[in-house]
Coordinates of C-alpha atoms in Angstrom, one line a residue:
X1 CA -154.0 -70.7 -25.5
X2 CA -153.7 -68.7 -22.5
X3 CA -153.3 -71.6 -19.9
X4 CA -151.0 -72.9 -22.2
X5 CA -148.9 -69.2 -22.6
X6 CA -148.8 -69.0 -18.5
X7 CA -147.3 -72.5 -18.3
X8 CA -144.6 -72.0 -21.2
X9 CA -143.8 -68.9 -19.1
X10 CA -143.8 -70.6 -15.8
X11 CA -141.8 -73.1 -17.0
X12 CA -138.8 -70.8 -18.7
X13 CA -139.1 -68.9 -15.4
X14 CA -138.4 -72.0 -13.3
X15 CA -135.8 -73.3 -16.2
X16 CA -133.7 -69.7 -15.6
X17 CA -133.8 -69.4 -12.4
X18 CA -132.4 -72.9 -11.9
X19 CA -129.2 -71.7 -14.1
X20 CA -129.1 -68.7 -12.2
X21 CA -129.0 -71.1 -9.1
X22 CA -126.5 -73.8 -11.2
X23 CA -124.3 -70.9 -12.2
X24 CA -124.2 -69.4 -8.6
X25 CA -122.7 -72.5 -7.4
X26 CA -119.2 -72.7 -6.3
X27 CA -116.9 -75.4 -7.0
X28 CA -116.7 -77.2 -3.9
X29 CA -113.5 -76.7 -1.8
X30 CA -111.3 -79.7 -2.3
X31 CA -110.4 -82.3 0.6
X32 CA -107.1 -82.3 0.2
X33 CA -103.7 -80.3 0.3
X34 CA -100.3 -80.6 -0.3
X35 CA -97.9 -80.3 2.4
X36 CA -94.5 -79.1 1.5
X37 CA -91.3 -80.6 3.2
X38 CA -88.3 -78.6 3.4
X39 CA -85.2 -81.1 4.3
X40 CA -81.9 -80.0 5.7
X41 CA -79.2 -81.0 7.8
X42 CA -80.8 -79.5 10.8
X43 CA -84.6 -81.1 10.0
X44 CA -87.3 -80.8 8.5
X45 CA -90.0 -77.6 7.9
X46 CA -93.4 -78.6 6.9
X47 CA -95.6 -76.0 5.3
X48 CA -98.5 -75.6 3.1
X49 CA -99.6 -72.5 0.8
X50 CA -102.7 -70.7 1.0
X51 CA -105.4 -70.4 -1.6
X52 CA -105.7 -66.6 -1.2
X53 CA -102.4 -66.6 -3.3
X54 CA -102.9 -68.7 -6.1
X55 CA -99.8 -67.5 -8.4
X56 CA -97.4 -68.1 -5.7
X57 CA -99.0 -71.2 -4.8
X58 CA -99.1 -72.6 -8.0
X59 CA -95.4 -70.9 -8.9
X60 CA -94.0 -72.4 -5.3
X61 CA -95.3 -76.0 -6.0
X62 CA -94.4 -76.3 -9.5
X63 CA -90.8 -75.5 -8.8
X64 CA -90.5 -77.7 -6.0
X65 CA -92.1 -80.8 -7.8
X66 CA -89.7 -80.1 -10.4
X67 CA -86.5 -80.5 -7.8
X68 CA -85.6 -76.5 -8.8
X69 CA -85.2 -75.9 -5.0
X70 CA -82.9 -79.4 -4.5
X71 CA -79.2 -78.3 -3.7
X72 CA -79.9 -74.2 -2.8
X73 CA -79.0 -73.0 0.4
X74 CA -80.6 -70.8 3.0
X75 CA -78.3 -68.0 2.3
X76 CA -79.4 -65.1 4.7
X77 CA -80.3 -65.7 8.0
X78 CA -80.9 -63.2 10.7
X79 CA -81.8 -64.5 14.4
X80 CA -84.7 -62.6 15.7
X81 CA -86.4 -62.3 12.1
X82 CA -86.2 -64.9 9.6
X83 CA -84.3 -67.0 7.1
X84 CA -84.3 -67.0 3.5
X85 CA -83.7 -69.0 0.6
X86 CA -84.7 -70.7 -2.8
X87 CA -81.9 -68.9 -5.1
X88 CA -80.5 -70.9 -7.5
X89 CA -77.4 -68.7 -7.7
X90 CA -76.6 -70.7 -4.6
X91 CA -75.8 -73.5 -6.7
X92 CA -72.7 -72.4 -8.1
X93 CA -69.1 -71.8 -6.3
X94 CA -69.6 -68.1 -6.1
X95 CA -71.1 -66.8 -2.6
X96 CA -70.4 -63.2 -3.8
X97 CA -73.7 -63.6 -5.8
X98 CA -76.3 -65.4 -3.9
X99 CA -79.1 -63.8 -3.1
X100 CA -79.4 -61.6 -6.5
X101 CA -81.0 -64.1 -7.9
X102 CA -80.5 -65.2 -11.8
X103 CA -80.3 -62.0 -15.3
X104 CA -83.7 -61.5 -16.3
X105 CA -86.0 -63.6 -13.7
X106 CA -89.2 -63.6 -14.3
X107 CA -91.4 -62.0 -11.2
X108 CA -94.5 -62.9 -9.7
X109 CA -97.8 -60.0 -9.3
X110 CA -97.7 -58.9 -5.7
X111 CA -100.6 -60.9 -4.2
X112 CA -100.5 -59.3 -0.4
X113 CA -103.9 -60.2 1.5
X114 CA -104.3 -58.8 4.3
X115 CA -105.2 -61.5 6.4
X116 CA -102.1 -63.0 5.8
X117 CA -99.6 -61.7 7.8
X118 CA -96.1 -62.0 9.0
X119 CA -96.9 -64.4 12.2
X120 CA -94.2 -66.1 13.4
X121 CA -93.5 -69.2 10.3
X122 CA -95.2 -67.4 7.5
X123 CA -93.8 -68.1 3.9
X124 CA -93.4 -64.9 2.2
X125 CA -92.2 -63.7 -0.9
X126 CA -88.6 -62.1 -1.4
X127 CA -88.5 -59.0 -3.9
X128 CA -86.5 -56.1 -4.7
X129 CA -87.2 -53.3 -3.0
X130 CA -89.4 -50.4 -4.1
X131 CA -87.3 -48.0 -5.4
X132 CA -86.5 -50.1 -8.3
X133 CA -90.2 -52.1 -7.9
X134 CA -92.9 -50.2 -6.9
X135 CA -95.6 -52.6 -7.8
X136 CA -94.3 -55.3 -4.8
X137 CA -94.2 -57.8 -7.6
X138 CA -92.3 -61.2 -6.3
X139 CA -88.9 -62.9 -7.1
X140 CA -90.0 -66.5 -9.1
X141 CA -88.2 -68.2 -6.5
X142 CA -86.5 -66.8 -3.6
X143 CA -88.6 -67.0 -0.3
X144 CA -88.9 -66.2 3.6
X145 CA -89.9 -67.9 6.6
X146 CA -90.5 -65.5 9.7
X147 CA -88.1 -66.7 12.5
X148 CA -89.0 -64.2 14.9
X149 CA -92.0 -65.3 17.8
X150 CA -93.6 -62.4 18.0
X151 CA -93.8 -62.4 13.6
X152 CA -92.5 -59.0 11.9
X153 CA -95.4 -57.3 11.3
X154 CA -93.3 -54.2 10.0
X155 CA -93.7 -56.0 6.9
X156 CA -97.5 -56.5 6.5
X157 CA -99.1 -54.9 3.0
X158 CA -95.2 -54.9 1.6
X159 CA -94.4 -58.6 0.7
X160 CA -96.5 -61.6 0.0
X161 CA -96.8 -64.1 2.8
X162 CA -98.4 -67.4 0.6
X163 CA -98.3 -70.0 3.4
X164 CA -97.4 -71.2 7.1
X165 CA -94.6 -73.3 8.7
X166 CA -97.2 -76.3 10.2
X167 CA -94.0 -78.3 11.4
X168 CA -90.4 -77.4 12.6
X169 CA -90.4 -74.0 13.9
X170 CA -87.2 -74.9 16.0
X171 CA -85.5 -75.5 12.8
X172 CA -86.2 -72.6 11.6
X173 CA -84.7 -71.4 15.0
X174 CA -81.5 -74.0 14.6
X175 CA -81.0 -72.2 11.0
X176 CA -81.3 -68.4 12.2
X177 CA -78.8 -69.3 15.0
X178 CA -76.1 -70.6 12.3
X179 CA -72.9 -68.7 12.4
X180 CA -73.1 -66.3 9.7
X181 CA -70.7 -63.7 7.5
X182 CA -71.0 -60.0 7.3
X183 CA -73.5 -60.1 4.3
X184 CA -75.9 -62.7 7.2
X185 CA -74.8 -65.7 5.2
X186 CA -73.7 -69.0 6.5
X187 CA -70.2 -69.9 7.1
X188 CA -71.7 -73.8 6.6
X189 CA -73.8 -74.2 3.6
X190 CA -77.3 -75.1 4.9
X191 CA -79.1 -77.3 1.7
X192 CA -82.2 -77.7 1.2
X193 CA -84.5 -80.8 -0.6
X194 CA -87.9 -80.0 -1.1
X195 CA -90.7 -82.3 -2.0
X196 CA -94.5 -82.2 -2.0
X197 CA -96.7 -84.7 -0.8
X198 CA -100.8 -84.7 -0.8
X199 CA -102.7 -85.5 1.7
X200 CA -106.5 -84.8 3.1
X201 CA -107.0 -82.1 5.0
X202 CA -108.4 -83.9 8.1
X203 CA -105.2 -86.0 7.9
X204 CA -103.1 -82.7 8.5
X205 CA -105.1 -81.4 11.1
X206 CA -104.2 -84.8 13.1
X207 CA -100.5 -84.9 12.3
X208 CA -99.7 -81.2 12.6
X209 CA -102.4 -79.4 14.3
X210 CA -103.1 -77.2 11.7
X211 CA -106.7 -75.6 11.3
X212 CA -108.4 -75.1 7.9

């Protein structure tokens, strides 16, 4: 009876610590990404989100795969800093309002990692500002891209940056240098199409250089 007590023990031993060891595992990190392509007049800006931001990622891509983004404008751009669009307001035949996004939009939880920072081509998060939203938390759609080479770094730990330009950085530049209004909008409409596309990771590195 003993012998056989040791080995039932043994053996629940060696049965929990392999769930401990099963349960310990993560899931491993998928080979593949999607790359998101920004079309306009000017070109084309290639980007994928990071993982470290999962709402916005998930937020950004399901918007764009459902053609939200198709026919808004960049409607604030500032050489030397960045552009920004993704406002559906920009839809419509009133300039007056673009930018202050739809009544009642829904926000996103502030998700600012500090590794991610404003570089130059980081995609951040527009927001109102924190006198009205102290908690950082996101608009649902309205988003930068850092024009400025040396990055804006004023704005680390204040808005979410949730991905990186990994193509067309000189449209970026093309858009910032459009001639704009007193509010920094456009005098030409600049439209955007967006569309998503997977692909595997080691195909990305080859196309674009980009480093996982």
């Amino acid at each position: 009876m003993q012998i056989f007590s040791r080995l039932a023990l043994l053996l629940l031993a060696f049965l929990l610590s392999s769930q401990g060891l099963w349960a310990a595992k993560k899931p491993r990190p998928s080979k593949k990404d999607e790359v998101v392509t920004i079309s306009t007049n000017l070109g084309d800006i290639r980007l994928v989100l990071s993982e470290l931001t999962p709402q916005h990622k998930a937020n950004f891509l399901k918007l764009a795969k459902a053609g939200f983004y198709n026919g808004t404008t960049f409607h604030r751009v500032i050489p030397g800093f960045m552009v920004q669009g993704g406002d559906p307001n920009t839809k419509d035949a009133d300039p007056g309002n673009d930018g202050l996004g739809p009544a009642n939009e829904k926000t996103i939880p502030a998700e600012i990692i500090p590794q991610l920072r404003h570089k130059q081509g980081a995609l951040a998060a527009a927001r109102q500002g924190d006198y009205v939203n102290p908690q950082r938390a996101s608009s649902g759609s309205q988003f930068y891209i850092v024009q400025n080479p040396g990055g804006t770094p004023q704005l680390d730990g204040s808005y979410t940056v949730f991905g990186q330009v990994i193509s067309g950085l000189a449209v970026v530049d093309k858009i910032a240098q459009q001639p704009r209004d007193a509010r920094d909008r456009p005098t030409s409409d600049v439209k955007m199409t967006v569309k998503v596309e997977k692909l595997k990771k080691k195909k990305i590195t080859e196309l674009y250089g980009y480093q996982y």
